Amino acid sequence: GNSVTQMEGPVTLSEEAFLTINCTYTATGYPSLFWYVQYPGEGLQLLLKATKADDKGSNKGFEATYRKETTSFHLEKGSVQVSDSAVYFCALNAGNNRKLIWGLGTSLAVNP
Amino acid sequence: KAGVTQTPRYLIKTRGQQVTLSCSPISGHRSVSWYQQTPGQGLQFLFEYFSETQRNKGNFPGRFSGRQFSNSRSEMNVSTLELGDSALYLCASSPDRGRLSYGYTFGSGTRLTVV
């Protein structure tokens, strides 16, 4: 079946450090891929998405490229800020089934 | 444009009781989905409604049910609450009818605690 695997957290970085959160997936066909972010006490916000191979999603300095050959969608940011501290979720949607399949989330803490 | 509104934000219920959660989607969105989020299981899909019809259902017992009204507002109900039902319940709306290419917009969730 379809699944998403994220690197385990927590990830702790200093401000202005480079961030990578790994995400790999298993899916039939050509899924759409998403990164969501959850700030403490809040719901989930769509951070970026990609719907076909080699697409790059980007938003707020975050980027992720849909790599079909490695079935990956790693999240990157060149210089993190304290305000980026949150939990990040990778997710996919495959076929005509409209539900999202989620990774378990990666907690990020950025220290000043 | 108003976002997805979930009420109430917090609930405390006793085991065996039932609870109803409400969700108002973004204006114009006809698809509403519900997810349960727990530390142990992560995010799990409950069900999706589109134009008052349940389109998809996750692997939850029959105690979990939902409905959607003609104005796209949705409710979910959990009967005979168990301690394990304690979770953050998230509602999400989408304008899509076919593939979920645009993702969801989520509400802030309802935190349910069963004691």
mmCIF file of C-alpha atoms in Angstrom, chain A residues 30-32 34 36 38 41-46 49 51 89 93-104, chain B residues 9 31 35 37 41-43 45 48 55-56 88 90 94 96-108:
data_model
loop_
_atom_site.group_PDB
_atom_site.id
_atom_site.type_symbol
_atom_site.label_atom_id
_atom_site.label_comp_id
_atom_site.label_asym_id
_atom_site.label_seq_id
_atom_site.Cartn_x
_atom_site.Cartn_y
_atom_site.Cartn_z
ATOM 1 C CA TYR A 30 2.127 9.297 -9.796
ATOM 2 C CA PRO A 31 1.128 10.708 -6.432
ATOM 3 C CA SER A 32 0.882 14.354 -5.470
ATOM 4 C CA PHE A 34 2.832 17.763 0.130
ATOM 5 C CA TYR A 36 2.474 20.612 5.907
ATOM 6 C CA GLN A 38 1.973 22.499 12.427
ATOM 7 C CA GLY A 41 -1.480 24.514 19.436
ATOM 8 C CA GLU A 42 -2.587 24.996 15.852
ATOM 9 C CA GLY A 43 -3.891 22.996 12.931
ATOM 10 C CA LEU A 44 -1.921 22.083 9.839
ATOM 11 C CA GLN A 45 -0.879 24.571 7.193
ATOM 12 C CA LEU A 46 0.063 23.646 3.656
ATOM 13 C CA LYS A 49 3.357 20.842 -2.882
ATOM 14 C CA THR A 51 2.135 17.193 -8.411
ATOM 15 C CA PHE A 89 4.600 16.521 7.964
ATOM 16 C CA ASN A 93 -2.235 11.596 -2.336
ATOM 17 C CA ALA A 94 -2.394 8.809 -4.883
ATOM 18 C CA GLY A 95 -4.962 7.780 -7.437
ATOM 19 C CA ASN A 96 -8.537 8.922 -7.195
ATOM 20 C CA ASN A 97 -8.644 8.337 -3.478
ATOM 21 C CA ARG A 98 -8.819 11.803 -1.991
ATOM 22 C CA LYS A 99 -7.308 11.025 1.381
ATOM 23 C CA LEU A 100 -3.804 12.021 2.359
ATOM 24 C CA ILE A 101 -1.302 9.467 3.583
ATOM 25 C CA TRP A 102 0.916 11.038 6.218
ATOM 26 C CA GLY A 103 4.363 10.634 7.625
ATOM 27 C CA LEU A 104 4.652 10.684 11.412
ATOM 28 C CA ARG B 9 -11.711 24.240 20.320
ATOM 29 C CA SER B 31 -15.355 18.795 0.121
ATOM 30 C CA TYR B 35 -8.690 13.456 10.467
ATOM 31 C CA GLN B 37 -4.343 13.160 15.241
ATOM 32 C CA GLN B 41 -0.879 6.926 15.550
ATOM 33 C CA GLY B 42 -0.197 10.251 13.905
ATOM 34 C CA LEU B 43 -2.767 11.530 11.429
ATOM 35 C CA PHE B 45 -8.218 9.694 7.882
ATOM 36 C CA GLU B 48 -14.696 12.724 3.508
ATOM 37 C CA ARG B 55 -17.188 9.686 -0.505
ATOM 38 C CA ASN B 56 -14.470 7.944 1.465
ATOM 39 C CA LEU B 88 -7.027 16.393 18.123
ATOM 40 C CA LEU B 90 -8.961 18.147 12.379
ATOM 41 C CA SER B 94 -10.882 21.443 -0.437
ATOM 42 C CA ASP B 96 -11.346 19.684 -5.592
ATOM 43 C CA ARG B 97 -13.699 17.190 -6.998
ATOM 44 C CA GLY B 98 -11.211 14.861 -8.632
ATOM 45 C CA ARG B 99 -7.643 14.348 -7.533
ATOM 46 C CA LEU B 100 -6.457 16.164 -4.458
ATOM 47 C CA SER B 101 -3.989 18.318 -6.370
ATOM 48 C CA TYR B 102 -4.361 21.426 -4.278
ATOM 49 C CA GLY B 103 -4.195 19.841 -0.869
ATOM 50 C CA TYR B 104 -6.392 20.791 2.016
ATOM 51 C CA THR B 105 -6.958 23.849 4.145
ATOM 52 C CA PHE B 106 -7.183 22.740 7.741
ATOM 53 C CA GLY B 107 -8.994 24.188 10.686
ATOM 54 C CA SER B 108 -7.326 24.651 14.057
#
